[in-house]
Amino acid sequence: MLGGGLDELYREVILDHSKNPRNYRELPAPDVCVKGHNPLCGDQIILELKISGGTVEAAGFHGSGCAISQASASMLTDSIKGKSLEEAERLIQQVKGMVMGTGPTVSDGNGDLEALEGVKKFPVRVKCATLCWNTLQQAILTYRAGGHVAEQVEK
Ligand code: FES
């Protein structure tokens, strides 16, 4: 699945995140909780956020999925902590552009995000990488609308 097409370094970073996912946990009292679901494979992640004053205080995820979807969620939760919702939305667009091959490399400093760039060479895996980011977008929209729980189904 993670074939030799991914550059070796990036491959190792993705494998490390999928085997030792950061923030793989349920938050005690999340402000918003969204289930992201990829109907093509049945994989799903549940993303939970603690938000205070328009800033992401904590992010956690759980669920089951392929290595890329888990690694991407792990990187996401590392990257958005401490970011405002607007900054998180900008990051969503940047990461999606990178993995879809329409935008530049994203170097966020603490999230190893650039390792996801190799996915753009494998169109069938793009949804694996974007699942959690679309789920994050839904979480932000849900939170802003005053909601607490929602679902994001990939199309
Ligand atoms: Fe299901 Fe990757 S194969 S999200």
JSON list of C-alpha atoms and ligand atoms in Angstrom, two decimals:
[
{"chain": "A", "resi": 1, "resn": "MET", "atom": "CA", "xyz": [0.00, 0.00, 0.00]},
{"chain": "A", "resi": 2, "resn": "LEU", "atom": "CA", "xyz": [2.79, 2.41, 0.89]},
{"chain": "A", "resi": 3, "resn": "GLY", "atom": "CA", "xyz": [4.76, 1.45, -2.17]},
{"chain": "A", "resi": 4, "resn": "GLY", "atom": "CA", "xyz": [8.27, 2.43, -3.06]},
{"chain": "A", "resi": 5, "resn": "GLY", "atom": "CA", "xyz": [6.84, 5.33, -5.09]},
{"chain": "A", "resi": 6, "resn": "LEU", "atom": "CA", "xyz": [6.75, 7.48, -2.01]},
{"chain": "A", "resi": 7, "resn": "ASP", "atom": "CA", "xyz": [10.14, 8.95, -1.27]},
{"chain": "A", "resi": 8, "resn": "GLU", "atom": "CA", "xyz": [11.79, 6.89, 1.42]},
{"chain": "A", "resi": 9, "resn": "LEU", "atom": "CA", "xyz": [11.97, 9.69, 3.98]},
{"chain": "A", "resi": 10, "resn": "TYR", "atom": "CA", "xyz": [8.34, 10.65, 3.54]},
{"chain": "A", "resi": 11, "resn": "ARG", "atom": "CA", "xyz": [7.36, 7.01, 3.63]},
{"chain": "A", "resi": 12, "resn": "GLU", "atom": "CA", "xyz": [9.06, 6.63, 7.00]},
{"chain": "A", "resi": 13, "resn": "VAL", "atom": "CA", "xyz": [7.41, 9.74, 8.40]},
{"chain": "A", "resi": 14, "resn": "ILE", "atom": "CA", "xyz": [3.98, 8.51, 7.31]},
{"chain": "A", "resi": 15, "resn": "LEU", "atom": "CA", "xyz": [4.60, 5.05, 8.74]},
{"chain": "A", "resi": 16, "resn": "ASP", "atom": "CA", "xyz": [5.79, 6.53, 12.01]},
{"chain": "A", "resi": 17, "resn": "HIS", "atom": "CA", "xyz": [2.62, 8.62, 12.35]},
{"chain": "A", "resi": 18, "resn": "SER", "atom": "CA", "xyz": [0.39, 5.69, 11.44]},
{"chain": "A", "resi": 19, "resn": "LYS", "atom": "CA", "xyz": [2.08, 3.32, 13.87]},
{"chain": "A", "resi": 20, "resn": "ASN", "atom": "CA", "xyz": [2.42, 5.88, 16.68]},
{"chain": "A", "resi": 21, "resn": "PRO", "atom": "CA", "xyz": [-0.42, 8.28, 16.02]},
{"chain": "A", "resi": 22, "resn": "ARG", "atom": "CA", "xyz": [-0.21, 11.54, 17.94]},
{"chain": "A", "resi": 23, "resn": "ASN", "atom": "CA", "xyz": [-3.30, 12.59, 19.86]},
{"chain": "A", "resi": 24, "resn": "TYR", "atom": "CA", "xyz": [-5.09, 9.27, 19.29]},
{"chain": "A", "resi": 25, "resn": "ARG", "atom": "CA", "xyz": [-7.57, 9.67, 22.10]},
{"chain": "A", "resi": 26, "resn": "GLU", "atom": "CA", "xyz": [-11.04, 10.76, 23.03]},
{"chain": "A", "resi": 27, "resn": "LEU", "atom": "CA", "xyz": [-11.14, 14.20, 24.58]},
{"chain": "A", "resi": 28, "resn": "PRO", "atom": "CA", "xyz": [-12.97, 14.37, 27.93]},
{"chain": "A", "resi": 29, "resn": "ALA", "atom": "CA", "xyz": [-15.33, 17.20, 27.00]},
{"chain": "A", "resi": 30, "resn": "PRO", "atom": "CA", "xyz": [-14.93, 18.17, 23.35]},
{"chain": "A", "resi": 31, "resn": "ASP", "atom": "CA", "xyz": [-16.68, 21.27, 22.04]},
{"chain": "A", "resi": 32, "resn": "VAL", "atom": "CA", "xyz": [-17.24, 19.58, 18.71]},
{"chain": "A", "resi": 33, "resn": "CYS", "atom": "CA", "xyz": [-17.05, 15.98, 17.50]},
{"chain": "A", "resi": 34, "resn": "VAL", "atom": "CA", "xyz": [-17.31, 14.99, 13.83]},
{"chain": "A", "resi": 35, "resn": "LYS", "atom": "CA", "xyz": [-17.22, 11.55, 12.28]},
{"chain": "A", "resi": 36, "resn": "GLY", "atom": "CA", "xyz": [-15.52, 11.48, 8.89]},
{"chain": "A", "resi": 37, "resn": "HIS", "atom": "CA", "xyz": [-16.38, 8.53, 6.70]},
{"chain": "A", "resi": 38, "resn": "ASN", "atom": "CA", "xyz": [-14.97, 7.30, 3.40]},
{"chain": "A", "resi": 39, "resn": "PRO", "atom": "CA", "xyz": [-17.72, 5.13, 1.87]},
{"chain": "A", "resi": 40, "resn": "LEU", "atom": "CA", "xyz": [-15.34, 3.75, -0.76]},
{"chain": "A", "resi": 41, "resn": "CYS", "atom": "CA", "xyz": [-13.46, 1.72, 1.85]},
{"chain": "A", "resi": 42, "resn": "GLY", "atom": "CA", "xyz": [-15.47, 2.05, 5.06]},
{"chain": "A", "resi": 43, "resn": "ASP", "atom": "CA", "xyz": [-12.65, 3.82, 6.90]},
{"chain": "A", "resi": 44, "resn": "GLN", "atom": "CA", "xyz": [-13.61, 6.43, 9.41]},
{"chain": "A", "resi": 45, "resn": "ILE", "atom": "CA", "xyz": [-12.09, 8.85, 11.84]},
{"chain": "A", "resi": 46, "resn": "ILE", "atom": "CA", "xyz": [-13.72, 10.68, 14.70]},
{"chain": "A", "resi": 47, "resn": "LEU", "atom": "CA", "xyz": [-12.20, 14.09, 15.21]},
{"chain": "A", "resi": 48, "resn": "GLU", "atom": "CA", "xyz": [-12.75, 15.99, 18.44]},
{"chain": "A", "resi": 49, "resn": "LEU", "atom": "CA", "xyz": [-11.76, 19.56, 19.21]},
{"chain": "A", "resi": 50, "resn": "LYS", "atom": "CA", "xyz": [-11.58, 21.66, 22.31]},
{"chain": "A", "resi": 51, "resn": "ILE", "atom": "CA", "xyz": [-11.95, 25.29, 21.27]},
{"chain": "A", "resi": 52, "resn": "SER", "atom": "CA", "xyz": [-11.56, 28.37, 23.41]},
{"chain": "A", "resi": 53, "resn": "GLY", "atom": "CA", "xyz": [-11.71, 31.99, 22.31]},
{"chain": "A", "resi": 54, "resn": "GLY", "atom": "CA", "xyz": [-11.63, 30.97, 18.66]},
{"chain": "A", "resi": 55, "resn": "THR", "atom": "CA", "xyz": [-8.46, 28.93, 19.12]},
{"chain": "A", "resi": 56, "resn": "VAL", "atom": "CA", "xyz": [-8.00, 25.16, 19.01]},
{"chain": "A", "resi": 57, "resn": "GLU", "atom": "CA", "xyz": [-6.85, 24.22, 22.50]},
{"chain": "A", "resi": 58, "resn": "ALA", "atom": "CA", "xyz": [-6.76, 20.46, 21.94]},
{"chain": "A", "resi": 59, "resn": "ALA", "atom": "CA", "xyz": [-7.46, 18.01, 19.17]},
{"chain": "A", "resi": 60, "resn": "GLY", "atom": "CA", "xyz": [-7.83, 14.26, 19.32]},
{"chain": "A", "resi": 61, "resn": "PHE", "atom": "CA", "xyz": [-8.92, 11.54, 16.94]},
{"chain": "A", "resi": 62, "resn": "HIS", "atom": "CA", "xyz": [-9.79, 7.89, 16.93]},
{"chain": "A", "resi": 63, "resn": "GLY", "atom": "CA", "xyz": [-11.21, 5.40, 14.49]},
{"chain": "A", "resi": 64, "resn": "SER", "atom": "CA", "xyz": [-9.79, 2.97, 12.03]},
{"chain": "A", "resi": 65, "resn": "GLY", "atom": "CA", "xyz": [-8.34, 3.38, 8.59]},
{"chain": "A", "resi": 66, "resn": "CYS", "atom": "CA", "xyz": [-5.43, 2.92, 6.26]},
{"chain": "A", "resi": 67, "resn": "ALA", "atom": "CA", "xyz": [-1.94, 4.10, 7.12]},
{"chain": "A", "resi": 68, "resn": "ILE", "atom": "CA", "xyz": [-2.25, 7.31, 5.12]},
{"chain": "A", "resi": 69, "resn": "SER", "atom": "CA", "xyz": [-5.60, 8.32, 6.66]},
{"chain": "A", "resi": 70, "resn": "GLN", "atom": "CA", "xyz": [-4.30, 7.65, 10.17]},
{"chain": "A", "resi": 71, "resn": "ALA", "atom": "CA", "xyz": [-1.00, 9.42, 9.55]},
{"chain": "A", "resi": 72, "resn": "SER", "atom": "CA", "xyz": [-2.76, 12.42, 8.04]},
{"chain": "A", "resi": 73, "resn": "ALA", "atom": "CA", "xyz": [-5.07, 12.68, 11.07]},
{"chain": "A", "resi": 74, "resn": "SER", "atom": "CA", "xyz": [-2.11, 12.37, 13.40]},
{"chain": "A", "resi": 75, "resn": "MET", "atom": "CA", "xyz": [-0.32, 15.21, 11.60]},
{"chain": "A", "resi": 76, "resn": "LEU", "atom": "CA", "xyz": [-3.49, 17.29, 11.55]},
{"chain": "A", "resi": 77, "resn": "THR", "atom": "CA", "xyz": [-4.01, 17.08, 15.30]},
{"chain": "A", "resi": 78, "resn": "ASP", "atom": "CA", "xyz": [-0.37, 18.03, 15.89]},
{"chain": "A", "resi": 79, "resn": "SER", "atom": "CA", "xyz": [-0.56, 20.95, 13.49]},
{"chain": "A", "resi": 80, "resn": "ILE", "atom": "CA", "xyz": [-3.74, 22.71, 14.53]},
{"chain": "A", "resi": 81, "resn": "LYS", "atom": "CA", "xyz": [-3.15, 22.95, 18.26]},
{"chain": "A", "resi": 82, "resn": "GLY", "atom": "CA", "xyz": [-2.88, 26.61, 19.19]},
{"chain": "A", "resi": 83, "resn": "LYS", "atom": "CA", "xyz": [-4.16, 27.80, 15.82]},
{"chain": "A", "resi": 84, "resn": "SER", "atom": "CA", "xyz": [-7.15, 30.07, 15.37]},
{"chain": "A", "resi": 85, "resn": "LEU", "atom": "CA", "xyz": [-10.06, 28.63, 13.42]},
{"chain": "A", "resi": 86, "resn": "GLU", "atom": "CA", "xyz": [-9.15, 30.94, 10.52]},
{"chain": "A", "resi": 87, "resn": "GLU", "atom": "CA", "xyz": [-5.56, 29.70, 10.54]},
{"chain": "A", "resi": 88, "resn": "ALA", "atom": "CA", "xyz": [-6.81, 26.12, 10.65]},
{"chain": "A", "resi": 89, "resn": "GLU", "atom": "CA", "xyz": [-9.04, 26.78, 7.64]},
{"chain": "A", "resi": 90, "resn": "ARG", "atom": "CA", "xyz": [-6.11, 28.23, 5.72]},
{"chain": "A", "resi": 91, "resn": "LEU", "atom": "CA", "xyz": [-4.09, 25.14, 6.56]},
{"chain": "A", "resi": 92, "resn": "ILE", "atom": "CA", "xyz": [-6.91, 22.89, 5.33]},
{"chain": "A", "resi": 93, "resn": "GLN", "atom": "CA", "xyz": [-6.84, 24.59, 1.94]},
{"chain": "A", "resi": 94, "resn": "GLN", "atom": "CA", "xyz": [-3.04, 24.49, 1.79]},
{"chain": "A", "resi": 95, "resn": "VAL", "atom": "CA", "xyz": [-2.79, 20.80, 2.67]},
{"chain": "A", "resi": 96, "resn": "LYS", "atom": "CA", "xyz": [-5.57, 19.83, 0.28]},
{"chain": "A", "resi": 97, "resn": "GLY", "atom": "CA", "xyz": [-3.87, 21.81, -2.49]},
{"chain": "A", "resi": 98, "resn": "MET", "atom": "CA", "xyz": [-0.59, 20.04, -1.78]},
{"chain": "A", "resi": 99, "resn": "VAL", "atom": "CA", "xyz": [-1.97, 16.50, -1.80]},
{"chain": "A", "resi": 100, "resn": "MET", "atom": "CA", "xyz": [-4.14, 17.16, -4.84]},
{"chain": "A", "resi": 101, "resn": "GLY", "atom": "CA", "xyz": [-1.13, 18.56, -6.66]},
{"chain": "A", "resi": 102, "resn": "THR", "atom": "CA", "xyz": [-2.63, 22.03, -7.17]},
{"chain": "A", "resi": 103, "resn": "GLY", "atom": "CA", "xyz": [-0.63, 23.87, -4.52]},
{"chain": "A", "resi": 104, "resn": "PRO", "atom": "CA", "xyz": [2.88, 24.15, -3.11]},
{"chain": "A", "resi": 105, "resn": "THR", "atom": "CA", "xyz": [4.51, 22.09, -0.38]},
{"chain": "A", "resi": 106, "resn": "VAL", "atom": "CA", "xyz": [3.22, 22.87, 3.10]},
{"chain": "A", "resi": 107, "resn": "SER", "atom": "CA", "xyz": [5.82, 23.11, 5.83]},
{"chain": "A", "resi": 108, "resn": "ASP", "atom": "CA", "xyz": [4.05, 23.75, 9.07]},
{"chain": "A", "resi": 109, "resn": "GLY", "atom": "CA", "xyz": [7.04, 23.32, 11.31]},
{"chain": "A", "resi": 110, "resn": "ASN", "atom": "CA", "xyz": [5.65, 20.84, 13.79]},
{"chain": "A", "resi": 111, "resn": "GLY", "atom": "CA", "xyz": [3.37, 18.51, 11.91]},
{"chain": "A", "resi": 112, "resn": "ASP", "atom": "CA", "xyz": [5.52, 16.70, 9.35]},
{"chain": "A", "resi": 113, "resn": "LEU", "atom": "CA", "xyz": [2.88, 17.75, 6.84]},
{"chain": "A", "resi": 114, "resn": "GLU", "atom": "CA", "xyz": [5.21, 17.91, 3.86]},
{"chain": "A", "resi": 115, "resn": "ALA", "atom": "CA", "xyz": [5.44, 14.12, 4.03]},
{"chain": "A", "resi": 116, "resn": "LEU", "atom": "CA", "xyz": [1.90, 13.98, 2.64]},
{"chain": "A", "resi": 117, "resn": "GLU", "atom": "CA", "xyz": [2.98, 15.58, -0.62]},
{"chain": "A", "resi": 118, "resn": "GLY", "atom": "CA", "xyz": [4.01, 12.23, -2.08]},
{"chain": "A", "resi": 119, "resn": "VAL", "atom": "CA", "xyz": [0.35, 11.20, -2.06]},
{"chain": "A", "resi": 120, "resn": "LYS", "atom": "CA", "xyz": [-0.33, 13.41, -5.08]},
{"chain": "A", "resi": 121, "resn": "LYS", "atom": "CA", "xyz": [1.38, 10.80, -7.26]},
{"chain": "A", "resi": 122, "resn": "PHE", "atom": "CA", "xyz": [-1.30, 8.29, -6.25]},
{"chain": "A", "resi": 123, "resn": "PRO", "atom": "CA", "xyz": [-4.73, 9.74, -7.13]},
{"chain": "A", "resi": 124, "resn": "VAL", "atom": "CA", "xyz": [-6.62, 6.85, -5.53]},
{"chain": "A", "resi": 125, "resn": "ARG", "atom": "CA", "xyz": [-5.00, 7.68, -2.19]},
{"chain": "A", "resi": 126, "resn": "VAL", "atom": "CA", "xyz": [-5.78, 11.40, -2.19]},
{"chain": "A", "resi": 127, "resn": "LYS", "atom": "CA", "xyz": [-9.07, 10.83, -0.38]},
{"chain": "A", "resi": 128, "resn": "CYS", "atom": "CA", "xyz": [-7.19, 8.89, 2.31]},
{"chain": "A", "resi": 129, "resn": "ALA", "atom": "CA", "xyz": [-5.11, 11.97, 3.03]},
{"chain": "A", "resi": 130, "resn": "THR", "atom": "CA", "xyz": [-7.94, 14.52, 2.75]},
{"chain": "A", "resi": 131, "resn": "LEU", "atom": "CA", "xyz": [-10.53, 12.65, 4.85]},
{"chain": "A", "resi": 132, "resn": "CYS", "atom": "CA", "xyz": [-9.47, 14.16, 8.17]},
{"chain": "A", "resi": 133, "resn": "TRP", "atom": "CA", "xyz": [-9.00, 17.64, 6.67]},
{"chain": "A", "resi": 134, "resn": "ASN", "atom": "CA", "xyz": [-12.52, 17.64, 5.26]},
{"chain": "A", "resi": 135, "resn": "THR", "atom": "CA", "xyz": [-13.67, 16.38, 8.66]},
{"chain": "A", "resi": 136, "resn": "LEU", "atom": "CA", "xyz": [-11.87, 19.30, 10.30]},
{"chain": "A", "resi": 137, "resn": "GLN", "atom": "CA", "xyz": [-13.61, 21.74, 7.96]},
{"chain": "A", "resi": 138, "resn": "GLN", "atom": "CA", "xyz": [-16.95, 20.21, 8.90]},
{"chain": "A", "resi": 139, "resn": "ALA", "atom": "CA", "xyz": [-16.03, 20.46, 12.58]},
{"chain": "A", "resi": 140, "resn": "ILE", "atom": "CA", "xyz": [-15.27, 24.18, 12.24]},
{"chain": "A", "resi": 141, "resn": "LEU", "atom": "CA", "xyz": [-18.52, 24.82, 10.36]},
{"chain": "A", "resi": 142, "resn": "THR", "atom": "CA", "xyz": [-20.47, 22.81, 12.93]},
{"chain": "A", "resi": 143, "resn": "TYR", "atom": "CA", "xyz": [-18.88, 24.68, 15.83]},
{"chain": "A", "resi": 144, "resn": "ARG", "atom": "CA", "xyz": [-19.57, 28.07, 14.26]},
{"chain": "A", "resi": 145, "resn": "ALA", "atom": "CA", "xyz": [-23.19, 27.08, 13.71]},
{"chain": "A", "resi": 146, "resn": "GLY", "atom": "CA", "xyz": [-23.49, 26.25, 17.40]},
{"chain": "A", "resi": 147, "resn": "GLY", "atom": "CA", "xyz": [-23.51, 22.50, 16.83]},
{"chain": "A", "resi": 148, "resn": "HIS", "atom": "CA", "xyz": [-21.68, 19.81, 18.73]},
{"chain": "A", "resi": 149, "resn": "VAL", "atom": "CA", "xyz": [-21.85, 16.62, 16.66]},
{"chain": "A", "resi": 150, "resn": "ALA", "atom": "CA", "xyz": [-21.86, 16.09, 12.90]},
{"chain": "A", "resi": 151, "resn": "GLU", "atom": "CA", "xyz": [-20.83, 13.72, 10.17]},
{"chain": "A", "resi": 152, "resn": "GLN", "atom": "CA", "xyz": [-18.69, 14.23, 7.08]},
{"chain": "A", "resi": 153, "resn": "VAL", "atom": "CA", "xyz": [-19.08, 11.76, 4.26]},
{"chain": "A", "resi": 154, "resn": "GLU", "atom": "CA", "xyz": [-16.53, 11.85, 1.44]},
{"chain": "A", "resi": 155, "resn": "LYS", "atom": "CA", "xyz": [-17.92, 12.19, -2.05]},
{"chain": "B", "resi": 1, "resn": "FES", "atom": "FE1", "xyz": [-9.83, 4.06, 3.30]},
{"chain": "B", "resi": 1, "resn": "FES", "atom": "FE2", "xyz": [-7.50, 5.07, 2.85]},
{"chain": "B", "resi": 1, "resn": "FES", "atom": "S1", "xyz": [-8.21, 3.16, 2.14]},
{"chain": "B", "resi": 1, "resn": "FES", "atom": "S2", "xyz": [-9.18, 6.03, 3.81]}
]
